Amino acid sequence: MKKIIIALAMGIVAISSMAATSIKFTVNGMVCSFCAQGIEKNLSKMGATKEVFVDLKKKTVAVEAKEGQVLDAKAISAEIVDAGYDVVKIETVLQSVAEIKAELKSRK
């Protein structure tokens, strides 16, 4: 019985580690593609960042972590604020940036 429980626990850990971890930020003040490009460029330079997506209409910035890395929400938020924008919400999700992008586009 112990072996079954351990095997199940290991399977759950393996499945959850396969899911991409991203942070979604709701950001006010972004109005143009230049705003989006600047945020994408700055956040892409951060060590743990795999991918960045900015949706101006939904006021969303999504940042995905590289495999085995952890994103620093405070540092990312500080980068966004330093660029002149207001972060109004931060949410950690188990989705890739591609999944977040698809979800946001389906809501249009």
PDB file of N, CA and C in Angstrom:
ATOM      1  N   MET A   1       0.826  -1.193   0.000  1.00  0.00           N
ATOM      2  CA  MET A   1       0.000   0.000   0.000  1.00  0.00           C
ATOM      3  C   MET A   1       0.874   1.262   0.000  1.00  0.00           C
ATOM      4  N   LYS A   2       1.948   1.230   0.802  1.00  0.00           N
ATOM      5  CA  LYS A   2       2.845   2.389   0.852  1.00  0.00           C
ATOM      6  C   LYS A   2       3.464   2.662  -0.511  1.00  0.00           C
ATOM      7  N   LYS A   3       3.809   1.597  -1.240  1.00  0.00           N
ATOM      8  CA  LYS A   3       4.428   1.754  -2.561  1.00  0.00           C
ATOM      9  C   LYS A   3       3.454   2.405  -3.533  1.00  0.00           C
ATOM     10  N   ILE A   4       2.181   2.055  -3.439  1.00  0.00           N
ATOM     11  CA  ILE A   4       1.169   2.647  -4.316  1.00  0.00           C
ATOM     12  C   ILE A   4       1.014   4.129  -4.021  1.00  0.00           C
ATOM     13  N   ILE A   5       0.964   4.480  -2.753  1.00  0.00           N
ATOM     14  CA  ILE A   5       0.818   5.887  -2.358  1.00  0.00           C
ATOM     15  C   ILE A   5       2.035   6.691  -2.803  1.00  0.00           C
ATOM     16  N   ILE A   6       3.211   6.143  -2.610  1.00  0.00           N
ATOM     17  CA  ILE A   6       4.431   6.834  -3.027  1.00  0.00           C
ATOM     18  C   ILE A   6       4.445   7.004  -4.551  1.00  0.00           C
ATOM     19  N   ALA A   7       4.067   5.963  -5.279  1.00  0.00           N
ATOM     20  CA  ALA A   7       4.032   6.037  -6.742  1.00  0.00           C
ATOM     21  C   ALA A   7       3.036   7.091  -7.210  1.00  0.00           C
ATOM     22  N   LEU A   8       1.871   7.142  -6.569  1.00  0.00           N
ATOM     23  CA  LEU A   8       0.875   8.161  -6.922  1.00  0.00           C
ATOM     24  C   LEU A   8       1.398   9.563  -6.629  1.00  0.00           C
ATOM     25  N   ALA A   9       2.016   9.738  -5.486  1.00  0.00           N
ATOM     26  CA  ALA A   9       2.562  11.052  -5.124  1.00  0.00           C
ATOM     27  C   ALA A   9       3.631  11.484  -6.116  1.00  0.00           C
ATOM     28  N   MET A  10       4.485  10.549  -6.508  1.00  0.00           N
ATOM     29  CA  MET A  10       5.540  10.883  -7.474  1.00  0.00           C
ATOM     30  C   MET A  10       4.932  11.232  -8.828  1.00  0.00           C
ATOM     31  N   GLY A  11       3.870  10.550  -9.209  1.00  0.00           N
ATOM     32  CA  GLY A  11       3.186  10.845 -10.466  1.00  0.00           C
ATOM     33  C   GLY A  11       2.571  12.224 -10.458  1.00  0.00           C
ATOM     34  N   ILE A  12       1.972  12.601  -9.340  1.00  0.00           N
ATOM     35  CA  ILE A  12       1.377  13.938  -9.214  1.00  0.00           C
ATOM     36  C   ILE A  12       2.450  15.002  -9.304  1.00  0.00           C
ATOM     37  N   VAL A  13       3.581  14.786  -8.642  1.00  0.00           N
ATOM     38  CA  VAL A  13       4.684  15.749  -8.704  1.00  0.00           C
ATOM     39  C   VAL A  13       5.193  15.853 -10.138  1.00  0.00           C
ATOM     40  N   ALA A  14       5.318  14.733 -10.816  1.00  0.00           N
ATOM     41  CA  ALA A  14       5.807  14.749 -12.204  1.00  0.00           C
ATOM     42  C   ALA A  14       4.844  15.502 -13.106  1.00  0.00           C
ATOM     43  N   ILE A  15       3.551  15.286 -12.939  1.00  0.00           N
ATOM     44  CA  ILE A  15       2.560  15.978 -13.765  1.00  0.00           C
ATOM     45  C   ILE A  15       2.591  17.470 -13.488  1.00  0.00           C
ATOM     46  N   SER A  16       2.643  17.858 -12.219  1.00  0.00           N
ATOM     47  CA  SER A  16       2.633  19.285 -11.903  1.00  0.00           C
ATOM     48  C   SER A  16       3.915  19.970 -12.343  1.00  0.00           C
ATOM     49  N   SER A  17       5.026  19.235 -12.363  1.00  0.00           N
ATOM     50  CA  SER A  17       6.269  19.867 -12.814  1.00  0.00           C
ATOM     51  C   SER A  17       6.294  20.017 -14.330  1.00  0.00           C
ATOM     52  N   MET A  18       5.444  19.242 -15.040  1.00  0.00           N
ATOM     53  CA  MET A  18       5.364  19.364 -16.488  1.00  0.00           C
ATOM     54  C   MET A  18       4.572  20.599 -16.897  1.00  0.00           C
ATOM     55  N   ALA A  19       3.680  21.058 -16.043  1.00  0.00           N
ATOM     56  CA  ALA A  19       2.877  22.234 -16.359  1.00  0.00           C
ATOM     57  C   ALA A  19       3.760  23.475 -16.272  1.00  0.00           C
ATOM     58  N   ALA A  20       3.624  24.332 -17.237  1.00  0.00           N
ATOM     59  CA  ALA A  20       4.408  25.562 -17.246  1.00  0.00           C
ATOM     60  C   ALA A  20       3.887  26.503 -16.166  1.00  0.00           C
ATOM     61  N   THR A  21       4.787  27.183 -15.520  1.00  0.00           N
ATOM     62  CA  THR A  21       4.400  28.170 -14.527  1.00  0.00           C
ATOM     63  C   THR A  21       4.605  29.552 -15.120  1.00  0.00           C
ATOM     64  N   SER A  22       3.552  30.344 -15.058  1.00  0.00           N
ATOM     65  CA  SER A  22       3.602  31.708 -15.576  1.00  0.00           C
ATOM     66  C   SER A  22       3.009  32.655 -14.555  1.00  0.00           C
ATOM     67  N   ILE A  23       3.309  33.917 -14.728  1.00  0.00           N
ATOM     68  CA  ILE A  23       2.704  34.961 -13.902  1.00  0.00           C
ATOM     69  C   ILE A  23       1.996  35.923 -14.841  1.00  0.00           C
ATOM     70  N   LYS A  24       0.729  36.205 -14.532  1.00  0.00           N
ATOM     71  CA  LYS A  24      -0.055  37.170 -15.301  1.00  0.00           C
ATOM     72  C   LYS A  24      -0.162  38.452 -14.487  1.00  0.00           C
ATOM     73  N   PHE A  25       0.138  39.557 -15.141  1.00  0.00           N
ATOM     74  CA  PHE A  25       0.042  40.876 -14.522  1.00  0.00           C
ATOM     75  C   PHE A  25      -1.037  41.668 -15.244  1.00  0.00           C
ATOM     76  N   THR A  26      -1.880  42.347 -14.489  1.00  0.00           N
ATOM     77  CA  THR A  26      -2.800  43.317 -15.078  1.00  0.00           C
ATOM     78  C   THR A  26      -2.111  44.658 -14.931  1.00  0.00           C
ATOM     79  N   VAL A  27      -1.929  45.341 -16.070  1.00  0.00           N
ATOM     80  CA  VAL A  27      -1.103  46.549 -16.098  1.00  0.00           C
ATOM     81  C   VAL A  27      -1.878  47.694 -16.741  1.00  0.00           C
ATOM     82  N   ASN A  28      -1.951  48.814 -16.042  1.00  0.00           N
ATOM     83  CA  ASN A  28      -2.566  50.022 -16.597  1.00  0.00           C
ATOM     84  C   ASN A  28      -1.500  50.928 -17.182  1.00  0.00           C
ATOM     85  N   GLY A  29      -1.858  51.640 -18.241  1.00  0.00           N
ATOM     86  CA  GLY A  29      -0.953  52.630 -18.825  1.00  0.00           C
ATOM     87  C   GLY A  29      -0.336  52.221 -20.146  1.00  0.00           C
ATOM     88  N   MET A  30      -0.484  50.960 -20.524  1.00  0.00           N
ATOM     89  CA  MET A  30       0.059  50.510 -21.806  1.00  0.00           C
ATOM     90  C   MET A  30      -0.940  50.901 -22.892  1.00  0.00           C
ATOM     91  N   VAL A  31      -0.485  51.656 -23.903  1.00  0.00           N
ATOM     92  CA  VAL A  31      -1.422  52.144 -24.916  1.00  0.00           C
ATOM     93  C   VAL A  31      -1.019  51.846 -26.354  1.00  0.00           C
ATOM     94  N   CYS A  32       0.224  51.431 -26.579  1.00  0.00           N
ATOM     95  CA  CYS A  32       0.656  51.248 -27.967  1.00  0.00           C
ATOM     96  C   CYS A  32       1.607  50.062 -28.094  1.00  0.00           C
ATOM     97  N   SER A  33       1.897  49.697 -29.325  1.00  0.00           N
ATOM     98  CA  SER A  33       2.795  48.561 -29.563  1.00  0.00           C
ATOM     99  C   SER A  33       4.214  48.853 -29.067  1.00  0.00           C
ATOM    100  N   PHE A  34       4.591  50.120 -29.032  1.00  0.00           N
ATOM    101  CA  PHE A  34       5.909  50.479 -28.501  1.00  0.00           C
ATOM    102  C   PHE A  34       5.983  50.144 -27.014  1.00  0.00           C
ATOM    103  N   CYS A  35       4.889  50.377 -26.286  1.00  0.00           N
ATOM    104  CA  CYS A  35       4.819  50.018 -24.865  1.00  0.00           C
ATOM    105  C   CYS A  35       5.032  48.510 -24.713  1.00  0.00           C
ATOM    106  N   ALA A  36       4.314  47.743 -25.517  1.00  0.00           N
ATOM    107  CA  ALA A  36       4.391  46.283 -25.451  1.00  0.00           C
ATOM    108  C   ALA A  36       5.801  45.793 -25.773  1.00  0.00           C
ATOM    109  N   GLN A  37       6.411  46.353 -26.809  1.00  0.00           N
ATOM    110  CA  GLN A  37       7.755  45.939 -27.204  1.00  0.00           C
ATOM    111  C   GLN A  37       8.771  46.220 -26.105  1.00  0.00           C
ATOM    112  N   GLY A  38       8.660  47.367 -25.470  1.00  0.00           N
ATOM    113  CA  GLY A  38       9.581  47.723 -24.393  1.00  0.00           C
ATOM    114  C   GLY A  38       9.477  46.767 -23.216  1.00  0.00           C
ATOM    115  N   ILE A  39       8.252  46.451 -22.833  1.00  0.00           N
ATOM    116  CA  ILE A  39       8.047  45.525 -21.716  1.00  0.00           C
ATOM    117  C   ILE A  39       8.574  44.142 -22.088  1.00  0.00           C
ATOM    118  N   GLU A  40       8.230  43.663 -23.279  1.00  0.00           N
ATOM    119  CA  GLU A  40       8.698  42.350 -23.726  1.00  0.00           C
ATOM    120  C   GLU A  40      10.222  42.272 -23.729  1.00  0.00           C
ATOM    121  N   LYS A  41      10.853  43.297 -24.248  1.00  0.00           N
ATOM    122  CA  LYS A  41      12.319  43.323 -24.337  1.00  0.00           C
ATOM    123  C   LYS A  41      12.958  43.282 -22.941  1.00  0.00           C
ATOM    124  N   ASN A  42      12.478  44.126 -22.036  1.00  0.00           N
ATOM    125  CA  ASN A  42      13.066  44.193 -20.686  1.00  0.00           C
ATOM    126  C   ASN A  42      12.837  42.903 -19.900  1.00  0.00           C
ATOM    127  N   LEU A  43      11.632  42.354 -19.964  1.00  0.00           N
ATOM    128  CA  LEU A  43      11.337  41.152 -19.194  1.00  0.00           C
ATOM    129  C   LEU A  43      12.011  39.919 -19.789  1.00  0.00           C
ATOM    130  N   SER A  44      12.229  39.906 -21.094  1.00  0.00           N
ATOM    131  CA  SER A  44      12.895  38.772 -21.743  1.00  0.00           C
ATOM    132  C   SER A  44      14.351  38.654 -21.310  1.00  0.00           C
ATOM    133  N   LYS A  45      14.939  39.749 -20.881  1.00  0.00           N
ATOM    134  CA  LYS A  45      16.341  39.761 -20.447  1.00  0.00           C
ATOM    135  C   LYS A  45      16.533  39.140 -19.064  1.00  0.00           C
ATOM    136  N   MET A  46      15.447  38.976 -18.318  1.00  0.00           N
ATOM    137  CA  MET A  46      15.557  38.426 -16.965  1.00  0.00           C
ATOM    138  C   MET A  46      15.892  36.936 -17.051  1.00  0.00           C
ATOM    139  N   GLY A  47      16.745  36.460 -16.168  1.00  0.00           N
ATOM    140  CA  GLY A  47      17.292  35.111 -16.228  1.00  0.00           C
ATOM    141  C   GLY A  47      16.307  33.964 -16.272  1.00  0.00           C
ATOM    142  N   ALA A  48      15.230  34.027 -15.508  1.00  0.00           N
ATOM    143  CA  ALA A  48      14.286  32.907 -15.419  1.00  0.00           C
ATOM    144  C   ALA A  48      13.197  32.962 -16.488  1.00  0.00           C
ATOM    145  N   THR A  49      13.202  34.015 -17.296  1.00  0.00           N
ATOM    146  CA  THR A  49      12.128  34.222 -18.274  1.00  0.00           C
ATOM    147  C   THR A  49      12.336  33.394 -19.542  1.00  0.00           C
ATOM    148  N   LYS A  50      11.302  32.619 -19.880  1.00  0.00           N
ATOM    149  CA  LYS A  50      11.309  31.851 -21.129  1.00  0.00           C
ATOM    150  C   LYS A  50      10.604  32.630 -22.226  1.00  0.00           C
ATOM    151  N   GLU A  51       9.413  33.172 -21.909  1.00  0.00           N
ATOM    152  CA  GLU A  51       8.614  33.862 -22.913  1.00  0.00           C
ATOM    153  C   GLU A  51       7.771  34.951 -22.253  1.00  0.00           C
ATOM    154  N   VAL A  52       7.514  36.019 -23.027  1.00  0.00           N
ATOM    155  CA  VAL A  52       6.695  37.141 -22.551  1.00  0.00           C
ATOM    156  C   VAL A  52       5.638  37.439 -23.605  1.00  0.00           C
ATOM    157  N   PHE A  53       4.431  37.744 -23.143  1.00  0.00           N
ATOM    158  CA  PHE A  53       3.343  38.126 -24.035  1.00  0.00           C
ATOM    159  C   PHE A  53       2.629  39.328 -23.435  1.00  0.00           C
ATOM    160  N   VAL A  54       2.350  40.327 -24.269  1.00  0.00           N
ATOM    161  CA  VAL A  54       1.635  41.524 -23.833  1.00  0.00           C
ATOM    162  C   VAL A  54       0.378  41.674 -24.673  1.00  0.00           C
ATOM    163  N   ASP A  55      -0.764  41.817 -24.018  1.00  0.00           N
ATOM    164  CA  ASP A  55      -2.040  42.062 -24.693  1.00  0.00           C
ATOM    165  C   ASP A  55      -2.518  43.445 -24.254  1.00  0.00           C
ATOM    166  N   LEU A  56      -2.406  44.422 -25.154  1.00  0.00           N
ATOM    167  CA  LEU A  56      -2.761  45.802 -24.810  1.00  0.00           C
ATOM    168  C   LEU A  56      -4.243  45.957 -24.490  1.00  0.00           C
ATOM    169  N   LYS A  57      -5.113  45.305 -25.263  1.00  0.00           N
ATOM    170  CA  LYS A  57      -6.560  45.444 -25.058  1.00  0.00           C
ATOM    171  C   LYS A  57      -7.003  44.872 -23.718  1.00  0.00           C
ATOM    172  N   LYS A  58      -6.406  43.748 -23.320  1.00  0.00           N
ATOM    173  CA  LYS A  58      -6.775  43.102 -22.051  1.00  0.00           C
ATOM    174  C   LYS A  58      -5.928  43.599 -20.878  1.00  0.00           C
ATOM    175  N   LYS A  59      -4.970  44.505 -21.182  1.00  0.00           N
ATOM    176  CA  LYS A  59      -4.068  45.060 -20.163  1.00  0.00           C
ATOM    177  C   LYS A  59      -3.325  43.959 -19.403  1.00  0.00           C
ATOM    178  N   THR A  60      -2.872  42.957 -20.155  1.00  0.00           N
ATOM    179  CA  THR A  60      -2.241  41.791 -19.541  1.00  0.00           C
ATOM    180  C   THR A  60      -0.808  41.620 -20.017  1.00  0.00           C
ATOM    181  N   VAL A  61       0.061  41.303 -19.065  1.00  0.00           N
ATOM    182  CA  VAL A  61       1.435  40.904 -19.361  1.00  0.00           C
ATOM    183  C   VAL A  61       1.593  39.513 -18.764  1.00  0.00           C
ATOM    184  N   ALA A  62       1.972  38.540 -19.586  1.00  0.00           N
ATOM    185  CA  ALA A  62       2.183  37.170 -19.130  1.00  0.00           C
ATOM    186  C   ALA A  62       3.650  36.818 -19.300  1.00  0.00           C
ATOM    187  N   VAL A  63       4.223  36.237 -18.251  1.00  0.00           N
ATOM    188  CA  VAL A  63       5.634  35.856 -18.279  1.00  0.00           C
ATOM    189  C   VAL A  63       5.726  34.391 -17.884  1.00  0.00           C
ATOM    190  N   GLU A  64       6.382  33.596 -18.734  1.00  0.00           N
ATOM    191  CA  GLU A  64       6.548  32.160 -18.477  1.00  0.00           C
ATOM    192  C   GLU A  64       7.972  31.883 -18.011  1.00  0.00           C
ATOM    193  N   ALA A  65       8.090  30.994 -17.046  1.00  0.00           N
ATOM    194  CA  ALA A  65       9.399  30.609 -16.510  1.00  0.00           C
ATOM    195  C   ALA A  65      10.064  29.552 -17.382  1.00  0.00           C
ATOM    196  N   LYS A  66      11.388  29.605 -17.426  1.00  0.00           N
ATOM    197  CA  LYS A  66      12.147  28.530 -18.063  1.00  0.00           C
ATOM    198  C   LYS A  66      11.968  27.281 -17.216  1.00  0.00           C
ATOM    199  N   GLU A  67      12.115  26.131 -17.847  1.00  0.00           N
ATOM    200  CA  GLU A  67      11.980  24.874 -17.118  1.00  0.00           C
ATOM    201  C   GLU A  67      12.971  24.821 -15.956  1.00  0.00           C
ATOM    202  N   GLY A  68      12.471  24.491 -14.779  1.00  0.00           N
ATOM    203  CA  GLY A  68      13.317  24.398 -13.592  1.00  0.00           C
ATOM    204  C   GLY A  68      13.617  25.732 -12.934  1.00  0.00           C
ATOM    205  N   GLN A  69      13.085  26.812 -13.465  1.00  0.00           N
ATOM    206  CA  GLN A  69      13.320  28.159 -12.916  1.00  0.00           C
ATOM    207  C   GLN A  69      12.064  28.672 -12.228  1.00  0.00           C
ATOM    208  N   VAL A  70      12.259  29.634 -11.353  1.00  0.00           N
ATOM    209  CA  VAL A  70      11.149  30.272 -10.651  1.00  0.00           C
ATOM    210  C   VAL A  70      11.180  31.763 -10.959  1.00  0.00           C
ATOM    211  N   LEU A  71      10.040  32.296 -11.344  1.00  0.00           N
ATOM    212  CA  LEU A  71       9.941  33.732 -11.632  1.00  0.00           C
ATOM    213  C   LEU A  71       9.840  34.529 -10.336  1.00  0.00           C
ATOM    214  N   ASP A  72      10.435  35.694 -10.322  1.00  0.00           N
ATOM    215  CA  ASP A  72      10.368  36.605  -9.178  1.00  0.00           C
ATOM    216  C   ASP A  72       9.330  37.683  -9.502  1.00  0.00           C
ATOM    217  N   ALA A  73       8.123  37.512  -8.971  1.00  0.00           N
ATOM    218  CA  ALA A  73       7.020  38.433  -9.269  1.00  0.00           C
ATOM    219  C   ALA A  73       7.347  39.862  -8.852  1.00  0.00           C
ATOM    220  N   LYS A  74       8.044  40.023  -7.739  1.00  0.00           N
ATOM    221  CA  LYS A  74       8.400  41.373  -7.272  1.00  0.00           C
ATOM    222  C   LYS A  74       9.350  42.055  -8.248  1.00  0.00           C
ATOM    223  N   ALA A  75      10.342  41.318  -8.714  1.00  0.00           N
ATOM    224  CA  ALA A  75      11.323  41.884  -9.647  1.00  0.00           C
ATOM    225  C   ALA A  75      10.666  42.224 -10.984  1.00  0.00           C
ATOM    226  N   ILE A  76       9.784  41.350 -11.457  1.00  0.00           N
ATOM    227  CA  ILE A  76       9.088  41.607 -12.719  1.00  0.00           C
ATOM    228  C   ILE A  76       8.180  42.824 -12.572  1.00  0.00           C
ATOM    229  N   SER A  77       7.451  42.864 -11.467  1.00  0.00           N
ATOM    230  CA  SER A  77       6.576  44.000 -11.194  1.00  0.00           C
ATOM    231  C   SER A  77       7.374  45.301 -11.136  1.00  0.00           C
ATOM    232  N   ALA A  78       8.539  45.252 -10.500  1.00  0.00           N
ATOM    233  CA  ALA A  78       9.393  46.444 -10.397  1.00  0.00           C
ATOM    234  C   ALA A  78       9.850  46.909 -11.780  1.00  0.00           C
ATOM    235  N   GLU A  79      10.174  45.971 -12.661  1.00  0.00           N
ATOM    236  CA  GLU A  79      10.569  46.321 -14.041  1.00  0.00           C
ATOM    237  C   GLU A  79       9.429  47.038 -14.755  1.00  0.00           C
ATOM    238  N   ILE A  80       8.217  46.529 -14.583  1.00  0.00           N
ATOM    239  CA  ILE A  80       7.051  47.133 -15.232  1.00  0.00           C
ATOM    240  C   ILE A  80       6.791  48.529 -14.681  1.00  0.00           C
ATOM    241  N   VAL A  81       6.866  48.670 -13.369  1.00  0.00           N
ATOM    242  CA  VAL A  81       6.644  49.968 -12.719  1.00  0.00           C
ATOM    243  C   VAL A  81       7.746  50.954 -13.114  1.00  0.00           C
ATOM    244  N   ASP A  82       8.987  50.492 -13.139  1.00  0.00           N
ATOM    245  CA  ASP A  82      10.109  51.357 -13.538  1.00  0.00           C
ATOM    246  C   ASP A  82       9.970  51.855 -14.978  1.00  0.00           C
ATOM    247  N   ALA A  83       9.270  51.073 -15.804  1.00  0.00           N
ATOM    248  CA  ALA A  83       9.035  51.474 -17.198  1.00  0.00           C
ATOM    249  C   ALA A  83       7.902  52.495 -17.304  1.00  0.00           C
ATOM    250  N   GLY A  84       7.226  52.767 -16.177  1.00  0.00           N
ATOM    251  CA  GLY A  84       6.204  53.811 -16.167  1.00  0.00           C
ATOM    252  C   GLY A  84       4.763  53.340 -16.157  1.00  0.00           C
ATOM    253  N   TYR A  85       4.548  52.066 -15.857  1.00  0.00           N
ATOM    254  CA  TYR A  85       3.194  51.519 -15.869  1.00  0.00           C
ATOM    255  C   TYR A  85       2.777  51.118 -14.453  1.00  0.00           C
ATOM    256  N   ASP A  86       1.478  50.928 -14.263  1.00  0.00           N
ATOM    257  CA  ASP A  86       0.938  50.551 -12.955  1.00  0.00           C
ATOM    258  C   ASP A  86       0.516  49.088 -12.963  1.00  0.00           C
ATOM    259  N   VAL A  87       1.073  48.309 -12.054  1.00  0.00           N
ATOM    260  CA  VAL A  87       0.666  46.913 -11.889  1.00  0.00           C
ATOM    261  C   VAL A  87      -0.484  46.904 -10.884  1.00  0.00           C
ATOM    262  N   VAL A  88      -1.651  46.403 -11.320  1.00  0.00           N
ATOM    263  CA  VAL A  88      -2.818  46.415 -10.433  1.00  0.00           C
ATOM    264  C   VAL A  88      -3.209  45.022  -9.952  1.00  0.00           C
ATOM    265  N   LYS A  89      -2.675  43.973 -10.600  1.00  0.00           N
ATOM    266  CA  LYS A  89      -2.990  42.606 -10.181  1.00  0.00           C
ATOM    267  C   LYS A  89      -1.875  41.675 -10.617  1.00  0.00           C
ATOM    268  N   ILE A  90      -1.547  40.708  -9.733  1.00  0.00           N
ATOM    269  CA  ILE A  90      -0.539  39.698 -10.039  1.00  0.00           C
ATOM    270  C   ILE A  90      -1.162  38.336  -9.738  1.00  0.00           C
ATOM    271  N   GLU A  91      -1.025  37.406 -10.702  1.00  0.00           N
ATOM    272  CA  GLU A  91      -1.631  36.084 -10.549  1.00  0.00           C
ATOM    273  C   GLU A  91      -0.682  35.020 -11.089  1.00  0.00           C
ATOM    274  N   THR A  92      -0.330  34.041 -10.265  1.00  0.00           N
ATOM    275  CA  THR A  92       0.488  32.917 -10.714  1.00  0.00           C
ATOM    276  C   THR A  92      -0.435  31.835 -11.246  1.00  0.00           C
ATOM    277  N   VAL A  93      -0.115  31.321 -12.432  1.00  0.00           N
ATOM    278  CA  VAL A  93      -0.960  30.312 -13.076  1.00  0.00           C
ATOM    279  C   VAL A  93      -0.105  29.160 -13.592  1.00  0.00           C
ATOM    280  N   LEU A  94      -0.713  27.988 -13.698  1.00  0.00           N
ATOM    281  CA  LEU A  94      -0.034  26.821 -14.265  1.00  0.00           C
ATOM    282  C   LEU A  94      -0.422  26.689 -15.732  1.00  0.00           C
ATOM    283  N   GLN A  95      -0.027  27.690 -16.510  1.00  0.00           N
ATOM    284  CA  GLN A  95      -0.281  27.725 -17.946  1.00  0.00           C
ATOM    285  C   GLN A  95       0.968  28.255 -18.633  1.00  0.00           C
ATOM    286  N   SER A  96       1.144  27.866 -19.871  1.00  0.00           N
ATOM    287  CA  SER A  96       2.230  28.434 -20.669  1.00  0.00           C
ATOM    288  C   SER A  96       1.748  29.768 -21.229  1.00  0.00           C
ATOM    289  N   VAL A  97       2.658  30.564 -21.726  1.00  0.00           N
ATOM    290  CA  VAL A  97       2.287  31.824 -22.364  1.00  0.00           C
ATOM    291  C   VAL A  97       1.412  31.542 -23.584  1.00  0.00           C
ATOM    292  N   ALA A  98       1.703  30.469 -24.303  1.00  0.00           N
ATOM    293  CA  ALA A  98       0.886  30.116 -25.476  1.00  0.00           C
ATOM    294  C   ALA A  98      -0.557  29.837 -25.062  1.00  0.00           C
ATOM    295  N   GLU A  99      -0.744  29.152 -23.942  1.00  0.00           N
ATOM    296  CA  GLU A  99      -2.100  28.870 -23.454  1.00  0.00           C
ATOM    297  C   GLU A  99      -2.807  30.143 -23.007  1.00  0.00           C
ATOM    298  N   ILE A 100      -2.075  31.027 -22.347  1.00  0.00           N
ATOM    299  CA  ILE A 100      -2.647  32.301 -21.902  1.00  0.00           C
ATOM    300  C   ILE A 100      -3.044  33.133 -23.109  1.00  0.00           C
ATOM    301  N   LYS A 101      -2.170  33.172 -24.105  1.00  0.00           N
ATOM    302  CA  LYS A 101      -2.436  33.922 -25.342  1.00  0.00           C
ATOM    303  C   LYS A 101      -3.708  33.400 -26.009  1.00  0.00           C
ATOM    304  N   ALA A 102      -3.838  32.083 -26.127  1.00  0.00           N
ATOM    305  CA  ALA A 102      -5.015  31.470 -26.756  1.00  0.00           C
ATOM    306  C   ALA A 102      -6.286  31.794 -25.950  1.00  0.00           C
ATOM    307  N   GLU A 103      -6.173  31.741 -24.639  1.00  0.00           N
ATOM    308  CA  GLU A 103      -7.322  32.055 -23.768  1.00  0.00           C
ATOM    309  C   GLU A 103      -7.764  33.504 -23.934  1.00  0.00           C
ATOM    310  N   LEU A 104      -6.826  34.419 -23.969  1.00  0.00           N
ATOM    311  CA  LEU A 104      -7.158  35.836 -24.114  1.00  0.00           C
ATOM    312  C   LEU A 104      -7.766  36.117 -25.491  1.00  0.00           C
ATOM    313  N   LYS A 105      -7.246  35.493 -26.523  1.00  0.00           N
ATOM    314  CA  LYS A 105      -7.773  35.704 -27.877  1.00  0.00           C
ATOM    315  C   LYS A 105      -9.186  35.130 -28.024  1.00  0.00           C
ATOM    316  N   SER A 106      -9.480  34.072 -27.288  1.00  0.00           N
ATOM    317  CA  SER A 106     -10.817  33.459 -27.386  1.00  0.00           C
ATOM    318  C   SER A 106     -11.874  34.305 -26.691  1.00  0.00           C
ATOM    319  N   ARG A 107     -11.466  35.207 -25.837  1.00  0.00           N
ATOM    320  CA  ARG A 107     -12.405  36.074 -25.107  1.00  0.00           C
ATOM    321  C   ARG A 107     -12.806  37.322 -25.886  1.00  0.00           C
ATOM    322  N   LYS A 108     -12.206  37.559 -27.026  1.00  0.00           N
ATOM    323  CA  LYS A 108     -12.475  38.787 -27.784  1.00  0.00           C
ATOM    324  C   LYS A 108     -13.839  38.841 -28.256  1.00  0.00           C
TER     325      LYS A 108
END
